[in-house]
XYZ file of C-alpha atoms in Angstrom:
384
model
C -14.510 10.145 -11.412
C -14.517 6.342 -10.409
C -14.606 4.413 -7.025
C -12.258 6.190 -4.390
C -11.162 5.294 -0.731
C -13.156 7.685 1.497
C -12.438 6.442 5.092
C -9.992 3.850 6.842
C -11.316 2.826 10.242
C -9.309 0.907 12.717
C -10.595 -1.517 15.152
C -8.512 -2.402 18.161
C -10.272 -5.355 19.755
C -9.143 -7.387 22.794
C -10.226 -10.192 25.249
C -8.910 -11.288 28.239
C -8.667 -15.193 28.290
C -10.066 -17.131 31.161
C -7.551 -19.876 30.941
C -4.010 -18.276 29.756
C -1.927 -20.706 27.755
C 1.652 -21.005 26.267
C 3.721 -21.450 23.312
C 7.385 -21.514 23.772
C 8.036 -17.682 23.609
C 5.515 -16.803 26.634
C 2.230 -16.828 27.974
C -0.932 -15.628 26.058
C -3.263 -14.030 28.524
C -5.696 -12.066 26.044
C -6.344 -12.232 22.390
C -6.061 -9.134 20.232
C -6.675 -7.939 16.647
C -6.032 -5.101 14.689
C -8.876 -4.808 11.836
C -9.346 -2.080 9.423
C -12.507 -1.362 7.449
C -12.212 0.955 4.147
C -15.036 2.465 3.113
C -15.504 3.623 -0.527
C -17.312 6.438 -2.389
C -19.935 4.123 -3.884
C -20.608 2.325 -0.617
C -18.333 -1.018 -0.873
C -16.396 -1.491 2.077
C -13.530 -4.085 2.742
C -11.900 -5.851 5.794
C -8.467 -6.405 6.593
C -6.323 -7.393 9.690
C -2.595 -6.591 10.629
C -2.059 -9.865 12.520
C -0.581 -9.347 15.984
C 2.292 -11.305 15.652
C 3.445 -13.570 18.705
C 2.699 -11.280 21.611
C 2.785 -7.925 19.760
C 0.371 -5.314 21.270
C -2.422 -4.286 18.382
C -1.675 -0.577 18.921
C 1.415 -0.900 17.152
C 0.179 -1.763 13.733
C -2.951 0.427 14.284
C -0.462 3.513 14.905
C 1.362 2.921 11.449
C -1.999 2.700 9.561
C -3.152 5.759 11.228
C -0.113 7.926 11.111
C 1.768 6.492 7.941
C -0.691 4.853 5.761
C -4.058 6.344 5.733
C -2.958 9.824 4.413
C -1.676 8.200 1.313
C -4.704 6.384 0.886
C -7.479 8.807 1.116
C -9.091 9.873 -2.455
C -7.144 6.738 -4.019
C -8.794 4.041 -6.164
C -9.071 0.929 -4.304
C -8.947 -1.128 -7.463
C -5.221 -0.045 -7.901
C -4.301 -2.614 -5.405
C -0.629 -3.254 -6.893
C 0.031 0.428 -7.463
C -1.037 1.329 -3.618
C 1.100 -1.493 -2.451
C 4.118 0.097 -3.871
C 3.252 3.315 -2.714
C 2.645 2.294 0.682
C 6.133 0.208 0.558
C 8.370 2.982 -0.885
C 6.864 5.716 1.297
C 7.830 3.276 4.615
C 10.979 1.559 3.052
C 13.155 3.708 5.157
C 11.806 2.791 8.625
C 9.796 -0.354 7.618
C 10.373 -3.286 5.635
C 9.786 -5.623 8.257
C 7.487 -6.177 11.353
C 4.399 -4.024 12.484
C 4.891 -1.503 9.434
C 4.465 -4.550 6.968
C 1.667 -5.902 9.024
C -0.082 -2.557 8.668
C 0.446 -2.343 4.992
C -1.253 -6.141 4.934
C -4.436 -5.236 6.628
C -4.976 -2.480 4.086
C -3.866 -4.527 1.248
C -6.276 -7.548 2.508
C -9.334 -4.951 2.621
C -8.385 -3.754 -0.921
C -8.788 -7.221 -2.400
C -12.152 -7.562 -0.569
C -13.297 -4.251 -2.184
C -11.866 -5.468 -5.517
C -14.058 -8.648 -5.238
C -16.941 -6.979 -4.391
C -16.796 -4.230 -7.222
C -15.961 -7.283 -9.723
C -18.741 -9.582 -8.039
C -15.896 -12.424 -7.859
C -14.172 -14.082 -5.003
C -10.560 -13.090 -4.461
C -9.448 -16.190 -5.831
C -10.886 -15.537 -9.135
C -9.150 -12.494 -9.344
C -5.610 -14.112 -8.589
C -6.372 -16.267 -11.480
C -8.842 -18.987 -10.158
C -8.895 -21.904 -7.925
C -6.731 -24.896 -8.134
C -8.996 -26.207 -5.509
C -12.382 -25.396 -4.096
C -11.849 -27.234 -0.686
C -8.840 -27.406 1.626
C -7.741 -29.700 4.231
C -7.564 -28.028 7.409
C -4.948 -28.990 10.100
C -5.271 -28.368 14.067
C -2.796 -26.297 15.653
C -2.937 -27.087 19.347
C -1.123 -28.716 21.954
C -0.495 -25.359 23.756
C 0.741 -25.569 27.418
C -1.532 -24.698 30.637
C 0.890 -25.370 33.180
C 4.440 -25.506 31.176
C 5.766 -28.836 31.669
C 4.833 -32.307 32.190
C 1.655 -32.304 30.349
C 1.728 -35.226 28.022
C -1.106 -36.825 29.250
C -3.449 -33.914 28.619
C -1.790 -33.173 25.183
C -2.251 -36.669 24.076
C -6.026 -36.599 25.303
C -5.952 -33.586 23.095
C -4.934 -35.303 20.052
C -7.832 -37.695 20.577
C -9.888 -34.945 20.862
C -8.901 -33.201 17.332
C -9.195 -36.760 15.787
C -12.762 -37.241 16.948
C -13.510 -33.653 15.392
C -12.522 -34.604 12.163
C -8.702 -33.524 11.691
C -6.132 -36.043 10.562
C -3.263 -33.431 10.355
C -2.229 -31.784 13.548
C 0.517 -29.330 14.412
C 2.181 -29.822 18.280
C 3.510 -26.887 19.857
C 6.889 -27.783 21.341
C 9.863 -25.688 22.689
C 9.577 -26.500 26.357
C 12.828 -28.495 26.876
C 14.071 -31.258 24.665
C 13.235 -34.173 27.328
C 9.884 -32.615 28.080
C 9.204 -32.364 23.950
C 10.214 -35.960 23.312
C 7.737 -37.209 26.129
C 5.026 -35.293 24.798
C 5.379 -36.658 21.348
C 5.514 -39.992 22.248
C 2.474 -39.648 24.571
C 0.646 -38.258 21.480
C 2.020 -40.863 18.753
C 1.061 -43.879 21.418
C -2.961 -42.695 21.664
C -2.782 -42.035 17.825
C -1.356 -45.454 17.055
C -3.075 -47.232 14.185
C -5.051 -43.891 13.216
C -4.209 -42.225 9.835
C -2.891 -38.875 11.396
C -0.295 -36.889 10.056
C 1.993 -34.642 12.588
C 4.092 -31.686 12.240
C 5.858 -29.807 15.022
C 6.548 -26.229 15.819
C 9.022 -25.020 18.267
C 8.733 -21.271 17.558
C 12.306 -20.786 17.426
C 12.936 -22.095 21.242
C 16.270 -23.604 20.375
C 19.771 -22.939 19.072
C 21.019 -24.997 16.019
C 22.331 -28.035 17.926
C 19.203 -28.439 20.180
C 16.903 -27.843 17.249
C 19.152 -30.469 15.565
C 18.829 -33.067 18.543
C 14.901 -32.432 18.541
C 14.838 -33.477 14.920
C 17.239 -36.350 15.297
C 14.878 -37.686 18.274
C 11.765 -37.291 16.389
C 13.291 -38.959 13.001
C 10.916 -41.899 12.893
C 7.819 -39.819 13.224
C 7.542 -39.050 9.803
C 6.868 -35.626 10.306
C 5.192 -33.280 7.351
C 7.481 -30.671 8.630
C 9.482 -29.105 11.634
C 8.456 -25.384 11.790
C 10.554 -22.450 13.092
C 13.420 -24.516 14.209
C 15.403 -21.822 15.231
C 15.138 -17.815 15.388
C 14.515 -16.224 11.928
C 17.485 -14.320 12.069
C 19.749 -17.501 11.864
C 19.512 -18.297 8.098
C 22.717 -20.445 8.257
C 21.037 -22.650 11.211
C 17.964 -23.395 9.039
C 20.341 -24.611 6.080
C 22.499 -26.755 8.437
C 19.321 -28.112 9.834
C 17.815 -28.878 6.333
C 21.129 -30.521 5.440
C 21.430 -32.607 8.284
C 17.497 -33.528 8.694
C 15.310 -35.764 6.611
C 12.108 -33.827 7.960
C 10.911 -30.994 5.735
C 11.995 -27.768 7.410
C 9.424 -24.825 7.372
C 9.676 -21.238 8.105
C 8.685 -17.818 7.385
C 5.909 -16.347 9.569
C 8.323 -13.934 10.934
C 9.531 -13.017 7.333
C 8.256 -10.147 5.493
C 7.507 -9.468 1.597
C 9.278 -11.176 -1.239
C 12.707 -9.533 -0.348
C 12.783 -11.190 2.913
C 11.762 -14.558 1.462
C 14.316 -14.206 -1.296
C 16.654 -14.296 1.287
C 15.544 -17.718 2.601
C 15.144 -19.034 -0.786
C 18.684 -18.111 -2.192
C 20.268 -19.436 0.596
C 18.165 -22.934 0.555
C 17.223 -22.229 4.324
C 13.438 -23.776 3.894
C 11.316 -26.645 2.249
C 8.164 -25.126 2.954
C 7.644 -21.249 3.196
C 4.814 -19.862 5.670
C 3.933 -16.419 4.968
C 1.539 -15.192 7.144
C -1.146 -12.909 4.887
C -1.761 -10.497 7.800
C 1.930 -9.950 8.350
C 4.112 -10.587 5.396
C 2.784 -7.864 3.266
C -0.949 -8.893 2.642
C -2.476 -10.781 -0.306
C -0.335 -8.909 -2.860
C 3.063 -9.564 -1.114
C 2.083 -13.397 -0.728
C 1.605 -13.530 -4.464
C 4.790 -12.237 -5.200
C 6.491 -14.648 -2.533
C 4.204 -17.455 -4.245
C 5.566 -16.901 -7.831
C 9.184 -16.456 -6.224
C 9.194 -19.864 -3.981
C 7.757 -21.762 -7.536
C 10.790 -20.730 -9.225
C 13.000 -22.315 -6.675
C 10.513 -25.520 -6.156
C 9.558 -24.512 -2.807
C 6.196 -24.962 -1.525
C 4.108 -22.295 -0.002
C 1.636 -22.884 2.924
C 0.574 -20.021 4.853
C 0.459 -19.507 8.480
C -2.576 -18.387 9.970
C -2.995 -17.462 13.691
C -5.265 -14.117 13.495
C -9.088 -13.658 13.397
C -11.440 -15.023 10.977
C -10.639 -12.169 8.619
C -7.262 -13.470 8.352
C -8.710 -16.943 7.857
C -10.873 -15.756 5.150
C -7.957 -14.242 3.349
C -5.907 -17.365 3.864
C -8.505 -19.587 2.248
C -8.715 -17.472 -0.746
C -5.095 -17.575 -1.185
C -4.449 -21.243 -0.599
C -7.448 -21.859 -3.007
C -5.255 -20.049 -5.413
C -1.762 -21.608 -4.977
C -0.383 -23.839 -7.608
C 1.031 -27.098 -6.698
C 4.915 -27.044 -6.605
C 5.741 -30.191 -7.533
C 3.038 -31.235 -10.381
C 2.038 -34.866 -10.637
C -1.642 -36.512 -10.580
C -1.309 -37.128 -6.842
C 0.609 -33.876 -5.952
C 0.683 -32.694 -2.373
C -1.498 -29.622 -1.461
C -1.239 -26.735 0.913
C -3.541 -27.151 4.005
C -5.270 -24.837 6.056
C -3.799 -23.765 9.498
C -6.996 -24.206 11.956
C -5.842 -22.912 15.272
C -7.543 -24.533 18.184
C -6.753 -22.383 20.991
C -8.781 -19.846 22.458
C -9.874 -17.337 20.460
C -12.982 -15.246 20.369
C -12.348 -13.394 17.001
C -13.087 -16.375 15.093
C -16.571 -17.788 15.060
C -17.877 -14.671 17.001
C -16.778 -12.235 14.468
C -18.755 -13.472 11.499
C -22.148 -13.949 10.917
C -21.199 -16.984 8.646
C -18.506 -18.486 10.449
C -16.221 -21.240 8.663
C -17.292 -24.895 9.531
C -15.653 -28.413 8.750
C -17.585 -30.523 6.493
C -16.367 -34.139 5.904
C -12.905 -32.858 7.421
C -12.568 -30.134 4.930
C -13.101 -26.606 4.561
C -15.236 -25.183 1.386
C -13.890 -22.088 -0.373
C -16.185 -19.264 -0.327
C -17.783 -18.392 -3.854
C -19.025 -15.004 -2.557
C -17.353 -11.873 -3.628
C -14.374 -10.807 -1.957
C -13.395 -12.396 0.961
C -16.879 -13.855 1.364
C -17.585 -12.865 4.885
C -20.380 -11.203 6.904
C -18.569 -9.190 9.958
C -20.526 -9.305 12.993
C -20.362 -5.702 14.245
C -21.894 -6.401 17.673
C -18.755 -8.741 18.276
C -16.528 -5.627 17.594
C -18.432 -3.111 19.738
C -18.142 -5.852 22.375
C -14.330 -5.963 22.333
C -13.264 -2.677 20.880
C -10.904 -0.663 22.896
C -10.347 2.411 20.715
């Protein structure tokens, strides 16, 4: 008969934060995750995650998985990953294509790749064609607000902490008003003077095109690696205008889905760097599609990562497999987003959490995602 899917278990986990923090779109009072555990007839099980984008309730993608996707997958072979991806996408096309439906597909897809890796006794990067790199440079995403505005001094101190913790790449969350943004960046630049640190900025689409342009021009001399989500994802023309008027590379795509959505960005020349979130864009399968499409346009792919340790593990495997876009002996490689905000579902979720070694993250050589999920953590935080 061969290996079959016997069950799909959904775990909704939540944890209230002792100290809420803000990004430009709102206050984060708790961290949530929608995890799936797929069981098979031969005893293998795989883990996946539907990324809760922004302030998305985890119950939305959980409902998609239980109501629309699980019935399609029971008794199917988990090794038919591409077949099952298209089966799920085609079945939900009329009410999906974006958002939480694709996040649900993403979770299942990641778990299927985890199972396939265990079945073939290979890490996922090997199934994707091999690793271009066995270690990945992480960058610290942080600089969230605790009060809102007027926190330049505290954010500068945070930058020093990240540097002391081994990060030489940092992404600063902006979008709290142009004056406040510039003051924060100046304070951060001052404390990092003389240190070999590369900065990126992310406004989480807080501004319209004109304000976004003003910010980019004000930070012209910062030599930013990229300017992320400068305008709302629907405003493709705004992306195009900013890319034409700023010398800083424009990045986006964490709120875009599948190769169909990214095709629109690429054909319009909207981004220099594409940032699909593997837990949201359609999983590892869709990310593979997007990488190939981006490569044909000469666009770099640097996945967005803000989920739990399961999303981190999937991202590490995929980043290992991404070819350099512009080949040279000193070609620039993709880097791993390493969120520094409060999140109990990272280190606590795994019995073998990820650690920095000499400022780098080693790619797991273990089969599948290479993770050992701590079920006690899931039981502690599970709500369903």
